[in-house]
Coordinates of C-alpha atoms and ligand atoms in Angstrom, one line a residue:
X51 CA 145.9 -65.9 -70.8
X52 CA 144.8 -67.2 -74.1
X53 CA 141.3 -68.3 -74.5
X54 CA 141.0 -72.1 -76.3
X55 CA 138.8 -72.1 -78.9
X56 CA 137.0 -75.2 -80.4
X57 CA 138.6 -75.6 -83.9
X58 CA 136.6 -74.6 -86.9
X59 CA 134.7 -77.2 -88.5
X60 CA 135.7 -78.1 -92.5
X61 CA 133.8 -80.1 -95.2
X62 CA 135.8 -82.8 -95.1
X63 CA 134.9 -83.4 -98.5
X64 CA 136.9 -80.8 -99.0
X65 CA 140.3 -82.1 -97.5
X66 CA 143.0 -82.2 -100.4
X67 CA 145.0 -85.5 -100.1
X68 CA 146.1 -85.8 -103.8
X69 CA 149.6 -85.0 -104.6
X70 CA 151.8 -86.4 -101.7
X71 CA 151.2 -89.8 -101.9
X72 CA 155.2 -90.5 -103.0
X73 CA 156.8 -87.8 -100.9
X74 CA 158.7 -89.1 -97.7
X75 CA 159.1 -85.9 -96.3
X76 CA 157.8 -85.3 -92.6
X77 CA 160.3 -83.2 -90.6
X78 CA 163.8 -81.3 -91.7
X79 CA 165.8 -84.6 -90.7
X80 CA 163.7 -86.4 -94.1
X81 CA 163.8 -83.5 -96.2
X82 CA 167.8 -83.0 -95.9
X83 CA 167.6 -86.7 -97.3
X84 CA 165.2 -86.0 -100.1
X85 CA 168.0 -82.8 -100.9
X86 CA 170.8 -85.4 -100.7
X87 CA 169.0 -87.3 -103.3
X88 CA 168.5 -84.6 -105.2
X89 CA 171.9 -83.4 -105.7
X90 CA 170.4 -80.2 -103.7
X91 CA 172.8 -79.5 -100.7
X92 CA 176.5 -78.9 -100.7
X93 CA 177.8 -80.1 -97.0
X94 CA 180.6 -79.1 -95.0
X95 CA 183.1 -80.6 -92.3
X96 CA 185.5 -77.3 -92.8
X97 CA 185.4 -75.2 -90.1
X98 CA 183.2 -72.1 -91.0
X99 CA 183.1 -69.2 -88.7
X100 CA 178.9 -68.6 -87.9
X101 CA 180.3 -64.7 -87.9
X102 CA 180.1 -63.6 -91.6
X103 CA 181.6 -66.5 -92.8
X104 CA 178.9 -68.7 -92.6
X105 CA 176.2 -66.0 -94.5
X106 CA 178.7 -65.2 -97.1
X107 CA 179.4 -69.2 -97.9
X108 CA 175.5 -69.4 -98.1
X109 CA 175.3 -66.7 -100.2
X110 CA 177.9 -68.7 -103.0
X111 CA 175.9 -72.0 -102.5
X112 CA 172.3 -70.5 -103.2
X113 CA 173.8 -69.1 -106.4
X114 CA 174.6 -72.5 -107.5
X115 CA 171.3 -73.5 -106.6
X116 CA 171.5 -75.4 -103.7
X117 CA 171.3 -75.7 -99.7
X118 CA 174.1 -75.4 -97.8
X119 CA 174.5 -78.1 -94.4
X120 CA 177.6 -76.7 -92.0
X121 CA 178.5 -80.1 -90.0
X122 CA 181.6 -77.9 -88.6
X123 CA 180.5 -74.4 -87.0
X124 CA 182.8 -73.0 -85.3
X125 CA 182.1 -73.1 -81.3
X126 CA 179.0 -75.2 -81.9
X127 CA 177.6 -78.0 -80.8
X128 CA 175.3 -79.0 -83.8
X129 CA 175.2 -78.9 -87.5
X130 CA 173.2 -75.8 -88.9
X131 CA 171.1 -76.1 -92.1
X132 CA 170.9 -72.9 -94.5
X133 CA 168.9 -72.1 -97.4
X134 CA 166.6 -74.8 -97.1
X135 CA 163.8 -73.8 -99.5
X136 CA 166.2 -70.9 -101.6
X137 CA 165.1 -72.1 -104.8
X138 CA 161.9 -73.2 -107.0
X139 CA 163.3 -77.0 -107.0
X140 CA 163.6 -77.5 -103.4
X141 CA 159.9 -76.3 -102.6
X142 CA 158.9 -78.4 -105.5
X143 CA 161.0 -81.1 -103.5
X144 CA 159.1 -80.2 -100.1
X145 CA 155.7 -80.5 -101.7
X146 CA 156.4 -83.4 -103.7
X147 CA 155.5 -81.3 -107.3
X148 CA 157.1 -80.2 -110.6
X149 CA 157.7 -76.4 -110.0
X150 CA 155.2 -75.3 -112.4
X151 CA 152.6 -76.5 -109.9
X152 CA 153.8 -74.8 -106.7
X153 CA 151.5 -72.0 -107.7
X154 CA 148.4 -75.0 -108.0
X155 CA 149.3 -76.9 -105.2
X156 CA 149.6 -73.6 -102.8
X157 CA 146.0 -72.3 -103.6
X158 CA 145.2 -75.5 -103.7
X159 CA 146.0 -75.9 -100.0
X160 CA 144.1 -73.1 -98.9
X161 CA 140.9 -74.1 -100.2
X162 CA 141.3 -77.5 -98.5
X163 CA 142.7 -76.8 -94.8
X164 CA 143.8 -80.0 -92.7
X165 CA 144.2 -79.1 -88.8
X166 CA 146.7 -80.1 -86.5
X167 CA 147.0 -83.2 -84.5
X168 CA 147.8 -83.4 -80.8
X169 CA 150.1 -86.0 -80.6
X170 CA 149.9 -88.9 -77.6
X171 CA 153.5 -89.6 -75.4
X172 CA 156.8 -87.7 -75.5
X173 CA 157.6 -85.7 -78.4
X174 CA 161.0 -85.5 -80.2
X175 CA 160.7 -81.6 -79.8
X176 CA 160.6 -82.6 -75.8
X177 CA 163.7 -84.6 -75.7
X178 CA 165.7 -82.2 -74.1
X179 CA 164.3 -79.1 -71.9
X180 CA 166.7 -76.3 -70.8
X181 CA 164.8 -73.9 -68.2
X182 CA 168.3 -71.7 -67.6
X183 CA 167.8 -70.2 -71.3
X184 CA 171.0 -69.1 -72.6
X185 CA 170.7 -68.4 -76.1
X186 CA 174.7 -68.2 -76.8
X187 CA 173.9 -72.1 -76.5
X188 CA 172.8 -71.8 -80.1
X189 CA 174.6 -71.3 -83.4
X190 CA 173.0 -68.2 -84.6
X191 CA 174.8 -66.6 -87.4
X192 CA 175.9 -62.5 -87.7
X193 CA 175.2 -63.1 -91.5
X194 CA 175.8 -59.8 -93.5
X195 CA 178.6 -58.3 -93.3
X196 CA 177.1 -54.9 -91.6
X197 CA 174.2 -56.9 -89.7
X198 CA 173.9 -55.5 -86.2
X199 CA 174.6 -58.6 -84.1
X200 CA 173.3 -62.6 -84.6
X201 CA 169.6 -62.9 -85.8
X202 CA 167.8 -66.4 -85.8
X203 CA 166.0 -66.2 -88.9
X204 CA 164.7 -69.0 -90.0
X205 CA 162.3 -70.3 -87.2
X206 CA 158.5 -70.1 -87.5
X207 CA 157.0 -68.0 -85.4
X208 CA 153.8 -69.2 -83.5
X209 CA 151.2 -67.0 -81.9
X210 CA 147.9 -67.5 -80.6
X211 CA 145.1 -65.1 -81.8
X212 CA 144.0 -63.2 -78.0
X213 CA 140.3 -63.0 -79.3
X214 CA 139.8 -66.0 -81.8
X215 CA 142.8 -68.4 -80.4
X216 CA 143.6 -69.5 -83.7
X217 CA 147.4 -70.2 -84.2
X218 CA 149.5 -67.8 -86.3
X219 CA 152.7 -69.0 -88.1
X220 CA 155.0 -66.5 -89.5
X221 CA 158.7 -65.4 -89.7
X222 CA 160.0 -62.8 -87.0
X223 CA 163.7 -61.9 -86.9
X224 CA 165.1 -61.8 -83.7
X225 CA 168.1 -60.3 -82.8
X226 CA 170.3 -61.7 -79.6
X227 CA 169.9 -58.7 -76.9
X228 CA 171.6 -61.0 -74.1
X229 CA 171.0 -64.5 -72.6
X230 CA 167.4 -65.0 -72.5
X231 CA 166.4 -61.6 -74.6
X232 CA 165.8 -61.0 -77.9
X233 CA 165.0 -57.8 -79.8
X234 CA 161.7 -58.1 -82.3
X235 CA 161.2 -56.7 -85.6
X236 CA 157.1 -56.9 -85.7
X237 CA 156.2 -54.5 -89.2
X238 CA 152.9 -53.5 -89.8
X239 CA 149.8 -55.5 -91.0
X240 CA 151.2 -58.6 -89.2
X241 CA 149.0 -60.6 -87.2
X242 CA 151.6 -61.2 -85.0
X243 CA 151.9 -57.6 -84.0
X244 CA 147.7 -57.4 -84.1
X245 CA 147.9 -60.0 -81.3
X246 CA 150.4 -58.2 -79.5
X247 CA 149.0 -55.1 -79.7
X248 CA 145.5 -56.9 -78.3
X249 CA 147.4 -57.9 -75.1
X250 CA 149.8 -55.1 -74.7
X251 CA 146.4 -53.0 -74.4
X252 CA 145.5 -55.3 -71.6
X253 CA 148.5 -55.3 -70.2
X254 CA 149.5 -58.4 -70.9
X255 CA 152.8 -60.1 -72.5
X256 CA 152.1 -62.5 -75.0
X257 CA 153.2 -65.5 -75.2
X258 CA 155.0 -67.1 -78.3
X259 CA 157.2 -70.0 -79.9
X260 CA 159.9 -70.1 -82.2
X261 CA 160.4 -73.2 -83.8
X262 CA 163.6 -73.9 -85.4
X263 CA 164.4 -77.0 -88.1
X264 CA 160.7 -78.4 -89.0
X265 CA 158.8 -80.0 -91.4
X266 CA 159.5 -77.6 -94.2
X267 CA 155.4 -77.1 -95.2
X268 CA 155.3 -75.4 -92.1
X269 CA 158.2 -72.9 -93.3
X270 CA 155.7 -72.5 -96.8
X271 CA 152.6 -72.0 -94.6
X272 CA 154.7 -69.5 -92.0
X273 CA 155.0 -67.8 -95.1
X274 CA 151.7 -67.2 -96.0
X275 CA 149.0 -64.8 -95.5
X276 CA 146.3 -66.4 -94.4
X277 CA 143.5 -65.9 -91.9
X278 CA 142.6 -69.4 -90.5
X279 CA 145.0 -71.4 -88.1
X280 CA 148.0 -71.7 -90.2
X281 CA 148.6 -75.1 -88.7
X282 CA 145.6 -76.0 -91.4
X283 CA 147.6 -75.2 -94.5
X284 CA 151.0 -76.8 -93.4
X285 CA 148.2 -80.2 -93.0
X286 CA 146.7 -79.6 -96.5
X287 CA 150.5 -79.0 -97.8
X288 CA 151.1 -82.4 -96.3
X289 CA 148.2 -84.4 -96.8
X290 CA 147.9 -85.5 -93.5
X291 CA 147.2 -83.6 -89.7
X292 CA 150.2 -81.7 -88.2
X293 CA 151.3 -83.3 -85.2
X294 CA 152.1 -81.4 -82.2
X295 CA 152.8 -80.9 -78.6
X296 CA 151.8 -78.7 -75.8
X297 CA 154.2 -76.0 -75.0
X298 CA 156.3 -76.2 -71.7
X299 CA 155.4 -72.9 -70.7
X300 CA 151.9 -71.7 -72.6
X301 CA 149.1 -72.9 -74.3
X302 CA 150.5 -73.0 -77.6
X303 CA 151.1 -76.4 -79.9
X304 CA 154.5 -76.4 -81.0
X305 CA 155.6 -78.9 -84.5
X306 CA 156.4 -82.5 -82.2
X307 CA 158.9 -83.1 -84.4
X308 CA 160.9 -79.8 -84.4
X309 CA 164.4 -79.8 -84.0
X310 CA 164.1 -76.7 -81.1
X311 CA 161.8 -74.7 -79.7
X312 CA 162.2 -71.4 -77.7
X313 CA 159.5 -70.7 -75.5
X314 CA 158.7 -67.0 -74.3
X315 CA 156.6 -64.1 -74.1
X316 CA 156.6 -60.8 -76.3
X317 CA 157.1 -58.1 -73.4
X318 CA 154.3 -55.6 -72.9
X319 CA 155.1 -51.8 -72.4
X320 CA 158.6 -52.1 -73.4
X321 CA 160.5 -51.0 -76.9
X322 CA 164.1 -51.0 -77.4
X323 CA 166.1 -50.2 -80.8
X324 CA 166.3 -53.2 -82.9
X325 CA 168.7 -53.7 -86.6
X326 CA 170.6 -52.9 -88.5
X327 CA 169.9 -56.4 -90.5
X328 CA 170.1 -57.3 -94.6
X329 CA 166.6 -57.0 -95.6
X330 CA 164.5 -58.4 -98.3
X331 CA 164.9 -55.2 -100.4
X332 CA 167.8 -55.3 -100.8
X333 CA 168.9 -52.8 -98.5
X334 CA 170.3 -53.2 -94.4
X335 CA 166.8 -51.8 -92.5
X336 CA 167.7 -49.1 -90.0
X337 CA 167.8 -49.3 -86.3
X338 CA 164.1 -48.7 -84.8
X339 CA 162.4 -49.1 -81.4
X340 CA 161.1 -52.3 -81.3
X341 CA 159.2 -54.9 -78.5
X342 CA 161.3 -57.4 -76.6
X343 CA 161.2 -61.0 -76.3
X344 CA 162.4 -62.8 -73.3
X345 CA 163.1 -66.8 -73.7
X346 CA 162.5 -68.9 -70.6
X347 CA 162.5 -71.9 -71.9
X348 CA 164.5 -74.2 -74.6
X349 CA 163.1 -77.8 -75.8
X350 CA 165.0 -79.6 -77.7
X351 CA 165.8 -83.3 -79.5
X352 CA 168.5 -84.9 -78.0
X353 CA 171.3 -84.0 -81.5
X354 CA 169.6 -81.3 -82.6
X355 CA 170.1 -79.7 -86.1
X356 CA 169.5 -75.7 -86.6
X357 CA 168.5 -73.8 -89.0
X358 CA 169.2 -70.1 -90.3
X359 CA 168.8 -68.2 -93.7
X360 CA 170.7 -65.5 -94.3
X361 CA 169.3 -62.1 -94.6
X362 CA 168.2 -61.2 -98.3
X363 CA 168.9 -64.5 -99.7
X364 CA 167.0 -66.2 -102.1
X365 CA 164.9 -68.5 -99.7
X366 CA 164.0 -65.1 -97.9
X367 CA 163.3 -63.3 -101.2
X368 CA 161.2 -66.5 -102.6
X369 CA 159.5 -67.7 -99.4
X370 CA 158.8 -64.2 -97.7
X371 CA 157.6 -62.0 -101.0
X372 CA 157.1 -64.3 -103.9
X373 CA 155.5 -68.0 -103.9
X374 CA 153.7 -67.6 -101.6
X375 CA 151.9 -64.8 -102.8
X376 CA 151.2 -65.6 -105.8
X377 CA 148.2 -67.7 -105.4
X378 CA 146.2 -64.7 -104.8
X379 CA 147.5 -62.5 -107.3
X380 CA 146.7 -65.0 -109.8
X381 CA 143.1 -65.8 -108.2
X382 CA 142.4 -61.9 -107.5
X383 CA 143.7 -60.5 -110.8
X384 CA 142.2 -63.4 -113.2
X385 CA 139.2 -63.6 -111.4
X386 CA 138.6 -59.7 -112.5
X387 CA 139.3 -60.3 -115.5
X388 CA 139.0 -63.4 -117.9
X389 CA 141.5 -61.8 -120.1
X390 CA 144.5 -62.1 -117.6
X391 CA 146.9 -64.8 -119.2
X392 CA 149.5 -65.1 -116.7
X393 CA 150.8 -62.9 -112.6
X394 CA 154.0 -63.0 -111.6
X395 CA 155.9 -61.5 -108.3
X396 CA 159.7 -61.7 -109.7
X397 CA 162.0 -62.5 -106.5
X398 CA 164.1 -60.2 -107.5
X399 CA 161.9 -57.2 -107.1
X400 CA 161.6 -58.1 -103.3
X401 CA 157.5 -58.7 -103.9
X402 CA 157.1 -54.9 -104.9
X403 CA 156.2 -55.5 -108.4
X404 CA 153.4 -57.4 -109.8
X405 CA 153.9 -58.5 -113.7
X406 CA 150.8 -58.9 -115.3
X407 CA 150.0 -60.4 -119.0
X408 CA 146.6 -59.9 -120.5
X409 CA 145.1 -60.5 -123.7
X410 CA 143.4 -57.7 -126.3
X411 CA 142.4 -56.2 -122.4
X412 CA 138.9 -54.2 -122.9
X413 CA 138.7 -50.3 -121.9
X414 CA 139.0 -49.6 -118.3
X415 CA 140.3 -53.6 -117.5
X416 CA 143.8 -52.9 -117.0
X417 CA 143.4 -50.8 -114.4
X418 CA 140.5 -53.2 -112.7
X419 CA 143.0 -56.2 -112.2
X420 CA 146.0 -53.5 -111.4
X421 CA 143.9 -52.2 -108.7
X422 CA 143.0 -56.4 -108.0
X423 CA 147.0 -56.8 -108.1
X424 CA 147.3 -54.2 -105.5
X425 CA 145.0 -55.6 -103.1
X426 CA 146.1 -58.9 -103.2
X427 CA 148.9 -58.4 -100.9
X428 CA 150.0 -55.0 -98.8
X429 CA 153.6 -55.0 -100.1
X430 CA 152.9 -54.8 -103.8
X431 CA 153.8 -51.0 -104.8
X432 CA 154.0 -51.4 -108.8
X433 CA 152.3 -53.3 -110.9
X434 CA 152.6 -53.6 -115.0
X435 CA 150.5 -55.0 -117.1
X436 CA 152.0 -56.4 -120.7
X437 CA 150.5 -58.2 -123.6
X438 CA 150.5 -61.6 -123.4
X439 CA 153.3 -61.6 -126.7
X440 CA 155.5 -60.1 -123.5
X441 CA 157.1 -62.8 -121.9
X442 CA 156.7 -61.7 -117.7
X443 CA 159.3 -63.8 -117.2
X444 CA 161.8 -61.9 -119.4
X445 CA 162.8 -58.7 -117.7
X446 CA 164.1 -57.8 -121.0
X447 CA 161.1 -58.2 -122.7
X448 CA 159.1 -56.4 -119.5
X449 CA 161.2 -53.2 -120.3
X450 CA 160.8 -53.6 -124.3
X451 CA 157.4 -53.4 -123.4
X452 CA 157.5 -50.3 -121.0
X453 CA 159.9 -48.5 -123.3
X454 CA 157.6 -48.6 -126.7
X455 CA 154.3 -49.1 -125.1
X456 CA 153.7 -46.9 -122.6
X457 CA 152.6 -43.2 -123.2
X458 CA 153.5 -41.6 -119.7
X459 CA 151.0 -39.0 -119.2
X460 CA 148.6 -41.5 -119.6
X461 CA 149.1 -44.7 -118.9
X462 CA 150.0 -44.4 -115.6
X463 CA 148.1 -44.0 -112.8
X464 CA 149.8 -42.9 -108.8
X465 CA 147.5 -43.3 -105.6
X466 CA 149.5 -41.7 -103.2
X467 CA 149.5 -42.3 -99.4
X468 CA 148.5 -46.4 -99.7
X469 CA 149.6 -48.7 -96.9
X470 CA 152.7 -50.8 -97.8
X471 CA 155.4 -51.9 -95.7
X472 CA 157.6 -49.6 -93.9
X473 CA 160.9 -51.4 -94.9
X474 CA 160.8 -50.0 -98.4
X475 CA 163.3 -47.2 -98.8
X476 CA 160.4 -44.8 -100.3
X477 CA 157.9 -45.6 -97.3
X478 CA 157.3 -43.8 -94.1
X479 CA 157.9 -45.6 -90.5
X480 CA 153.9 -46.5 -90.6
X481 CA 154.3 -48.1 -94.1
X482 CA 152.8 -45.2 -96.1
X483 CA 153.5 -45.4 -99.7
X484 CA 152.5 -44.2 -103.4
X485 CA 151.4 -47.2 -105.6
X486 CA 151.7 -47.3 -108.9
X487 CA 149.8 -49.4 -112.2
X488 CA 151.7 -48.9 -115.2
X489 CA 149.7 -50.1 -118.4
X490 CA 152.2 -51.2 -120.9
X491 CA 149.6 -52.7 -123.4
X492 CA 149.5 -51.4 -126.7
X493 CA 146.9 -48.9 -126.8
X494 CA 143.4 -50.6 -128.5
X495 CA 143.6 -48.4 -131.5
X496 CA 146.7 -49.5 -132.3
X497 CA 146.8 -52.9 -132.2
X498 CA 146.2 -53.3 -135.9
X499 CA 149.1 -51.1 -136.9
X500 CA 151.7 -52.7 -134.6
X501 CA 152.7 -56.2 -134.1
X502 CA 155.9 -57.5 -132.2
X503 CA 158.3 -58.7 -134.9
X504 CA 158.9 -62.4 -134.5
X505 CA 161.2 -64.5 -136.7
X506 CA 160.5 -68.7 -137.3
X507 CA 162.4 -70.0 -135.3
X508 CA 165.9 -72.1 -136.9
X509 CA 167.8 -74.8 -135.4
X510 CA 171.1 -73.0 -135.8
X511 CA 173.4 -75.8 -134.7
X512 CA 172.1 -78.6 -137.1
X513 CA 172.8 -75.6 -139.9
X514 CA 176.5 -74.9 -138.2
X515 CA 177.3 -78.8 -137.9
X516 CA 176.5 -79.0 -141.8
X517 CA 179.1 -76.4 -142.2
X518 CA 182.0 -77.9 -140.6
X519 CA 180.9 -81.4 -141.9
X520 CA 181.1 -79.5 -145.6
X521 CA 184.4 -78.6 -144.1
X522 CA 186.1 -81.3 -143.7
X523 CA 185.0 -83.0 -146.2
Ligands
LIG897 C1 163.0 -65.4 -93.8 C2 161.9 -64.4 -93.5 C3 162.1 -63.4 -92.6 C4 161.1 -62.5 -92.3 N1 161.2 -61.6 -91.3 C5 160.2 -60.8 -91.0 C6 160.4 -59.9 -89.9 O1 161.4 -59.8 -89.3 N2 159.3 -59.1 -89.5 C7 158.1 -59.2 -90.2 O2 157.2 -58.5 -89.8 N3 158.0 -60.0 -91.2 C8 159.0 -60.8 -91.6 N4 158.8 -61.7 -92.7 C9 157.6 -61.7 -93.4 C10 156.5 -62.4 -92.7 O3 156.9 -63.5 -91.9 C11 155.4 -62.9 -93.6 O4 154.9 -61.9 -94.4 C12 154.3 -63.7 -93.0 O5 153.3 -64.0 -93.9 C13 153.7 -62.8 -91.9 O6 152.7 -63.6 -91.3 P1 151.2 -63.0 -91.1 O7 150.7 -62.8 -92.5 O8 150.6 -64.1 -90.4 O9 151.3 -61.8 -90.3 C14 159.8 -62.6 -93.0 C15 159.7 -63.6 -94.0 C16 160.7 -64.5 -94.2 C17 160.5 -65.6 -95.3
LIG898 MN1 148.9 -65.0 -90.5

């Protein structure tokens, strides 16, 4: 059993209130509106096929930018919502800020946590409750084309902390094993796992919740790393308490206004081989041992909507291993050095590679706020550090960098045998990994000799239209 634990008290002065005054977002019902308004979603009444159909029609509408609602699935009995946050605009649409902010308005939240809320009377969540669990109910998509079955992605994860009882919030794929049984991939350095390895040593199950279709600053703060109740930083997202719910079956609080829960418990003692699924770098993960779930219960609102993402998309590349990251790198790395102009975690390096942009660094401080870069979250493998003329943005201009202003037998540095995670093709099963700091400054002595080439900048077209106007004259 999980131990309740008086919540922490917070200087309320503290609380951060500010920036959500306008935003009319408080569950995924009101955020698919705010996406309709925003010309963000592309919705379906076709039939689409949830087996590789579905992931592969995803795919196509998050490289258009937007969120994809299937109001046809084939065999199912409620619309499924995909790619919900897959891009910069729609968090900025979640949080109610301009996408430059995310970055602000995320460290921001954790400075300033709000807790939950037990809600009085029924909750939405509660409408309907199915004790004969059979998961073949739900429209979980087989997303990739060489995913080992159906994998419900997309719903937040919530744990109970054993020791502390603080509430965890994270993202756990789950892969259908049968009915009521689910197969979970728990990687190192989660707290999820922590807390599972706590009771398992006691042998005990532990008990969890999945819920599917929420409020979507739950699915930024299931996202983060953070070491409070992570209830607290969906309330600060918000600007306003988390309501929830009691579980049916544990002591957990569940989002009231969820679409679906699943209620179960993590099995102790028992591992059986989980994958292959497309993973966030890139790359299908292998099949591995892994602990299994059972379900016993589903809750439910009466027309429920569900939600997936597919594996390696965009919302999983941005949500799991970029934006939400970045607050620290930013607050570890400039915080070392006052020099540090700009951090970045490019989505498309799966959160593996810090970019960094300093200006005139002083000896030895390139490699302070690497080794800063590295700390700031266990997946970073590689970080490089630019000059602030290097645009971090620019991949080009990140490999112009590395290709003139590096000298390898020196500006590199290796520390072998570092903790990472163990998905990364170059790590072991226990997440062992080399790291890597490459300093693609321009050396200190030469600073005065070499200077990027820059031309003024023309406006080309007002020159071109006085051409053809000469022309046709
Ligand atoms: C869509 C999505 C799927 C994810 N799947 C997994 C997973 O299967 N296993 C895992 O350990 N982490 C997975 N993650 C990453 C964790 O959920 C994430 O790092 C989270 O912060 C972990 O929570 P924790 O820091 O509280 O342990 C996923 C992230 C996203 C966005
Ligand atoms: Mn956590």
């Amino acid at each position: 059993m999980i131990a309740q634990q008086p919540l922490p008290q917070r200087d309320a002065s503290k609380q951060y209130s500010g920036h959500m005054a306008s935003n009319s977002v408080d569950d995924l019902r009101s955020f698919i509106e705010v996406l309709r308004q925003a010309h963000a979603i592309h919705e379906f009444t076709t039939e689409i096929d949830p087996v590789h159909e579905l992931g592969a029609v995803l795919r196509a509408c998050e490289q258009e930018g937007k969120a994809a609602l299937f109001h046809n699935v084939k065999g199912a009995h409620m619309p499924v919502l995909g790619s919900a946050l897959g891009s910069h605009e729609r968090i900025g649409l979640a949080i109610g800020c301009d996408r430059e902010k995310i970055s602000n308005v995320l460290e921001a939240a954790t400075e300033a946590p709000i807790p939950f809320r037990e809600i009085d009377g029924p909750a939405p969540c509660q409408e309907v409750v199915t004790d004969n669990v059979d998961l073949a109910t739900l429209p979980i998509p087989v997303h990739a084309p060489k995913d080992g079955g159906a994998f419900l992605n997309a719903g937040v994860v919530i744990g109970r902390d054993p020791v502390s009882g603080r509430h965890n919030l994270s993202y756990v794929r789950m892969q259908v094993k049968g009915a009521d049984r689910v197969g979970i991939n728990l990687n190192t350095w989660r707290h999820l796992r922590e807390f599972f390895e706590t009771a398992e040593a006691n042998g005990c199950n532990l008990p969890f919740c999945v819920a599917i279709g929420v409020d979507p600053v739950l699915m930024i703060a299931a996202a983060f790393r953070y070491d409070g109740d992570e209830y607290e930083i969906a309330g600060a997202l918000r600007g306003k308490p988390t309501p929830v719910v009691r579980a049916r079956t544990c002591d957990i609080m569940v989002p009231a206004t969820a679409e679906i829960v699943l209620e179960g418990e993590i099995l102790a003692g028992g591992r059986e081989d989980e994958g292959p699924m497309a993973e966030y770098t890139g790359h299908y993960s292998g099949i591995h041992p892994q602990p299994v779930g059972r379900i016993s219960t589903i809750t439910r609102r009466c027309r429920p909507i569900f939600q997936t993402t597919a594996g390696a998309s965009f919302e999983h590349l941005l949500l799991g291993t970029a934006v939400t990251r970045e607050p620290k790198l930013k607050r570890l790395t400039m915080s070392t050095s006052p020099r540090v102009r700009d951090a970045y975690l490019p989505p498309y390096a799966s959160g593996f590679l810090a970019l960094i942009a300093m200006d005139n660094p002083r000896p030895g401080e390139v490699r302070a706020v690497g080794l800063a870069a590295l700390t700031s979250h266990v997946n970073i493998n590689t970080v490089i550090i630019v000059d602030s003329d290097v645009d971090i943005f620019n991949p080009t201009e990140v490999f112009w960098a590395m290709s003139t202003r590096v000298r390898w037998d020196r500006d590199q540095v290796v520390i072998p045998r570092t903790l990472g995670n163990e998905l990364h093709p170059s790590a072991d099963r226990t997440g062992e990994i080399s790291k890597s700091i490459i300093d693609a400054t321009l050396d200190q002595t030469l600073r005065n000799s070499y200077s990027k080439i820059v031309y003024p900048k023309v406006d080309l077209a007002k020159l071109l239209a006085a051409e053809s106007s000469k022309k046709t004259s």
